[in-house]
Amino acid sequence: FVCTSCNTSCQIVMTTSQYCGDGTANGSGGNTEACDGADLKSQTCTLQVPGSTGTLGCNTNCSFNTDACVVPTCGDGIKNLSEECDGTDFGLATCNSKDPGTVGNLICNAPGGANECKISATGCTAPPPTCGDDVKNGAEVCDNTDFGTATCASIRGTGSFGPLNCNGACSMINTNMCSDPYSCGDGIVTGTEQCDDDGTTGGNGCSATCMVEAGYYCSGAPSTCMTVCGDGVRAGAEACDPPVSGATTGQCGAGCMIVP
């Protein structure tokens, strides 16, 4: 309010008085206002009540009102400050955010103890296998394009390449799109083949499965196979094996032939 007075020079003097309720926290000495209306002098709940949150107010007598300042307590059902959770309040946390790939319900540790108001993911589990979700899990052999570590080469052998296919039940890998650059009978010795004579007929030293037959030695590609006289195995055109040193008539002689 404004006061008027007359000074010693007979002049009117107007002075302004500061008072509680004028919206400005002011005064000095014993009349200093802590606050005035919305003027809180930059004070907050945290500054007035350490550790608290909320909205600081001002009483009609220009003193602070801390009724709305709340000190967070584990167990009050409100996640705040350093709490990871409180009761059912987990903020934005989910099983997937705490343990990627899982589903279920998070658990908030109860008040008391070192882990109070800390999140526990013990209620989170891996989702049940679902054929068609592009993730090979459980008893699934494959799932769409997820074949685990399987490849054409691991299933059909070294050198095989191409895309694999998974059946609709996620129970079988189809290799019909795999290409095998080499195979038994093509005249090229590769993979587990011991020989390849450009054919798949056995009895000539190289078997139908490209394995060296007993009594033969094979080399080259296409493979050329010859009997080994003296190995104790009668094969091919050999009449006997092994030959006898100094063989006489009727015995096995040189070249594994019977001496006439």
Coordinates of C-alpha atoms in Angstrom, one line a residue:
F1 CA 0.0 0.0 0.0
V2 CA 1.0 3.6 -0.4
C3 CA 1.5 6.0 2.5
T4 CA 1.8 9.8 2.3
S5 CA 3.5 12.2 4.8
C6 CA 4.8 15.7 5.0
N7 CA 8.5 16.2 5.4
T8 CA 10.3 19.0 7.2
S9 CA 10.3 21.1 4.0
C10 CA 6.5 20.9 3.9
Q11 CA 6.6 18.6 0.9
I12 CA 4.4 15.5 0.5
V13 CA 6.3 12.2 0.6
M14 CA 4.9 9.0 -0.9
T15 CA 6.3 5.7 0.3
T16 CA 5.4 2.1 -0.7
S17 CA 5.2 -0.5 1.9
Q18 CA 6.0 -4.2 1.2
Y19 CA 3.7 -6.7 2.7
C20 CA 2.8 -10.5 2.8
G21 CA 0.4 -11.1 0.0
D22 CA 1.7 -8.7 -2.6
G23 CA 3.1 -11.7 -4.6
T24 CA 6.7 -10.7 -4.1
A25 CA 8.9 -12.5 -1.5
N26 CA 10.7 -9.6 0.1
G27 CA 11.5 -7.9 3.5
S28 CA 14.6 -7.9 5.5
G29 CA 15.7 -8.8 9.0
G30 CA 13.0 -10.4 11.1
N31 CA 10.3 -9.5 8.5
T32 CA 11.9 -11.4 5.6
E33 CA 9.3 -13.5 3.7
A34 CA 10.2 -17.1 2.8
C35 CA 7.8 -16.9 -0.1
D36 CA 4.8 -14.9 -1.4
G37 CA 2.2 -16.5 -3.6
A38 CA 3.9 -18.0 -6.6
D39 CA 7.2 -16.4 -5.7
L40 CA 9.2 -19.2 -4.1
K41 CA 12.6 -17.7 -4.4
S42 CA 13.7 -20.6 -6.6
Q43 CA 13.1 -23.1 -3.8
T44 CA 11.7 -26.6 -4.5
C45 CA 10.5 -29.6 -2.5
T46 CA 13.9 -31.2 -2.9
L47 CA 15.7 -28.2 -1.4
Q48 CA 13.2 -27.8 1.5
V49 CA 12.7 -31.5 2.2
P50 CA 15.9 -33.4 1.1
G51 CA 15.1 -36.5 -1.0
S52 CA 11.5 -35.5 -1.7
T53 CA 9.6 -34.7 -4.9
G54 CA 6.4 -32.9 -5.5
T55 CA 5.2 -29.3 -5.6
L56 CA 6.3 -26.7 -3.0
G57 CA 3.6 -24.3 -1.9
C58 CA 3.4 -21.0 0.0
N59 CA 1.2 -20.4 3.1
T60 CA -0.9 -17.2 3.5
N61 CA 1.6 -16.1 6.1
C62 CA 4.4 -16.3 3.5
S63 CA 6.0 -19.4 4.9
F64 CA 6.7 -22.6 2.9
N65 CA 4.0 -25.3 2.6
T66 CA 5.6 -28.7 2.2
D67 CA 2.4 -30.8 2.4
A68 CA 2.7 -31.8 -1.2
C69 CA 6.4 -32.8 -0.9
V70 CA 6.7 -36.5 -0.7
V71 CA 9.8 -38.5 0.3
P72 CA 9.7 -41.7 -2.0
T73 CA 9.4 -44.9 0.0
C74 CA 9.8 -48.5 -1.4
G75 CA 6.4 -50.0 -1.0
D76 CA 4.3 -46.9 -1.8
G77 CA 3.4 -48.3 -5.2
I78 CA 5.1 -45.5 -7.1
K79 CA 8.3 -46.0 -9.0
N80 CA 10.6 -43.0 -8.4
L81 CA 14.1 -41.8 -7.9
S82 CA 16.5 -44.8 -7.8
E83 CA 13.7 -47.4 -7.7
E84 CA 13.5 -49.8 -10.6
C85 CA 10.0 -50.6 -9.7
D86 CA 7.5 -50.3 -6.9
G87 CA 4.6 -52.8 -6.5
T88 CA 3.1 -53.1 -10.0
D89 CA 4.7 -49.9 -11.3
F90 CA 7.6 -51.0 -13.6
G91 CA 7.7 -47.8 -15.6
L92 CA 8.4 -48.9 -19.2
A93 CA 10.2 -52.1 -18.3
T94 CA 9.1 -55.4 -19.7
C95 CA 10.4 -58.9 -19.8
N96 CA 11.7 -58.3 -23.3
S97 CA 13.5 -55.1 -22.3
K98 CA 15.2 -56.8 -19.3
D99 CA 15.8 -60.2 -21.0
P100 CA 15.5 -59.8 -24.8
G101 CA 13.4 -62.5 -26.5
T102 CA 11.5 -63.5 -23.4
V103 CA 7.8 -63.1 -22.4
G104 CA 6.0 -63.2 -19.1
N105 CA 5.7 -61.0 -16.0
L106 CA 8.3 -59.0 -14.2
I107 CA 8.5 -59.3 -10.4
C108 CA 9.3 -56.3 -8.1
N109 CA 11.2 -57.3 -5.0
A110 CA 9.3 -56.3 -1.8
P111 CA 10.5 -53.7 0.7
G112 CA 13.3 -54.8 2.9
G113 CA 16.7 -56.2 2.0
A114 CA 19.4 -55.1 -0.5
N115 CA 17.2 -55.8 -3.5
E116 CA 14.0 -53.9 -2.4
C117 CA 12.2 -52.3 -5.3
K118 CA 14.6 -53.9 -7.8
I119 CA 13.3 -55.8 -10.8
S120 CA 13.5 -59.6 -11.0
A121 CA 13.2 -61.3 -14.4
T122 CA 12.6 -64.8 -12.9
G123 CA 9.1 -64.7 -14.2
C124 CA 10.3 -64.2 -17.8
T125 CA 10.6 -67.3 -20.0
A126 CA 11.4 -68.0 -23.7
P127 CA 8.3 -68.0 -25.8
P128 CA 7.0 -71.5 -26.8
P129 CA 8.2 -72.7 -30.2
T130 CA 5.9 -71.6 -33.0
C131 CA 6.4 -73.0 -36.5
G132 CA 6.4 -70.2 -38.9
D133 CA 7.9 -67.5 -36.7
D134 CA 11.3 -67.6 -38.5
V135 CA 13.1 -68.9 -35.4
K136 CA 14.3 -72.5 -35.2
N137 CA 13.7 -73.6 -31.6
G138 CA 12.5 -76.5 -29.5
A139 CA 12.2 -79.7 -31.6
E140 CA 12.0 -77.8 -34.9
V141 CA 14.5 -78.9 -37.5
C142 CA 14.1 -75.6 -39.3
D143 CA 11.7 -72.7 -39.5
N144 CA 11.2 -70.8 -42.8
T145 CA 14.7 -69.5 -43.5
D146 CA 16.3 -70.4 -40.2
F147 CA 18.2 -73.7 -40.7
G148 CA 20.5 -73.3 -37.7
T149 CA 24.0 -74.4 -39.0
A150 CA 22.7 -76.7 -41.7
T151 CA 23.8 -76.0 -45.3
C152 CA 23.7 -78.0 -48.6
A153 CA 27.3 -78.9 -48.0
S154 CA 26.7 -80.1 -44.4
I155 CA 23.8 -82.3 -45.5
R156 CA 24.8 -83.5 -49.0
G157 CA 28.6 -83.3 -48.8
T158 CA 31.5 -81.0 -49.6
G159 CA 30.9 -78.9 -52.7
S160 CA 27.2 -78.9 -52.6
F161 CA 25.6 -75.5 -52.7
G162 CA 22.3 -73.6 -53.1
P163 CA 19.2 -72.8 -51.0
L164 CA 17.6 -75.1 -48.5
N165 CA 13.8 -75.4 -48.0
C166 CA 11.9 -76.0 -44.8
N167 CA 8.7 -78.0 -45.0
G168 CA 5.4 -76.5 -43.6
A169 CA 5.7 -78.5 -40.3
C170 CA 9.2 -77.3 -39.5
S171 CA 10.2 -80.9 -39.3
M172 CA 12.3 -81.6 -42.4
I173 CA 14.9 -79.8 -44.6
N174 CA 14.4 -80.2 -48.3
T175 CA 17.6 -80.2 -50.3
N176 CA 16.1 -80.4 -53.8
M177 CA 17.4 -77.0 -54.6
C178 CA 21.0 -77.9 -53.7
S179 CA 23.5 -78.4 -56.6
D180 CA 26.2 -80.9 -56.4
P181 CA 29.1 -79.9 -58.7
Y182 CA 30.7 -83.3 -58.5
S183 CA 29.3 -86.8 -58.2
C184 CA 30.5 -90.4 -58.5
G185 CA 30.8 -91.3 -62.2
D186 CA 31.8 -87.9 -63.5
G187 CA 35.5 -88.8 -63.8
I188 CA 36.6 -86.4 -61.1
V189 CA 37.8 -87.7 -57.7
T190 CA 36.4 -85.5 -55.0
G191 CA 35.0 -85.5 -51.5
T192 CA 35.1 -89.0 -50.0
E193 CA 35.7 -90.7 -53.4
Q194 CA 38.7 -93.0 -53.6
C195 CA 38.5 -93.2 -57.4
D196 CA 36.2 -92.2 -60.3
D197 CA 36.6 -94.0 -63.6
D198 CA 33.9 -91.9 -65.3
G199 CA 31.4 -94.7 -64.7
T200 CA 29.4 -96.4 -62.0
T201 CA 30.0 -100.0 -62.9
G202 CA 31.9 -102.1 -60.4
G203 CA 34.2 -105.1 -60.9
N204 CA 36.9 -103.1 -62.7
G205 CA 38.7 -101.8 -59.7
C206 CA 36.5 -98.8 -59.0
S207 CA 33.2 -99.7 -57.4
A208 CA 29.8 -98.2 -58.3
T209 CA 30.2 -95.9 -55.3
C210 CA 33.7 -94.8 -56.4
M211 CA 35.6 -96.8 -53.8
V212 CA 38.8 -98.8 -54.7
E213 CA 37.9 -102.5 -54.9
A214 CA 40.0 -105.1 -53.1
G215 CA 43.1 -106.3 -55.1
Y216 CA 43.3 -103.0 -57.2
Y217 CA 45.3 -99.9 -57.3
C218 CA 43.6 -96.8 -58.9
S219 CA 45.2 -93.5 -59.9
G220 CA 44.4 -90.5 -62.1
A221 CA 41.1 -88.8 -63.1
P222 CA 39.3 -90.4 -64.7
S223 CA 40.8 -93.2 -62.6
T224 CA 42.7 -96.1 -64.2
C225 CA 42.7 -99.2 -62.0
M226 CA 45.1 -102.1 -62.1
T227 CA 45.4 -105.3 -60.2
V228 CA 48.2 -105.7 -57.7
C229 CA 49.9 -109.0 -58.2
G230 CA 51.3 -110.2 -54.9
D231 CA 48.8 -108.6 -52.6
G232 CA 47.2 -112.0 -51.9
V233 CA 43.9 -110.9 -53.5
R234 CA 43.0 -112.5 -56.8
A235 CA 41.3 -109.8 -58.9
G236 CA 40.7 -109.0 -62.5
A237 CA 42.5 -111.2 -65.0
E238 CA 44.7 -112.7 -62.3
A239 CA 44.6 -116.6 -62.2
C240 CA 46.1 -116.7 -58.8
D241 CA 47.7 -114.5 -56.1
P242 CA 50.2 -114.5 -54.6
P243 CA 52.8 -116.0 -56.9
V244 CA 55.3 -118.6 -55.6
S245 CA 59.0 -118.1 -56.0
G246 CA 60.4 -120.7 -58.4
A247 CA 56.9 -121.8 -59.3
T248 CA 56.6 -125.0 -61.3
T249 CA 53.8 -126.5 -63.3
G250 CA 50.4 -125.9 -61.7
Q251 CA 51.7 -123.3 -59.3
C252 CA 51.1 -119.5 -59.2
G253 CA 53.9 -118.0 -61.1
A254 CA 54.9 -114.6 -62.4
G255 CA 52.2 -112.1 -63.3
C256 CA 49.8 -114.2 -61.0
M257 CA 49.3 -116.7 -63.8
I258 CA 49.3 -120.5 -63.3
V259 CA 52.5 -122.1 -64.7
P260 CA 51.5 -124.6 -67.4

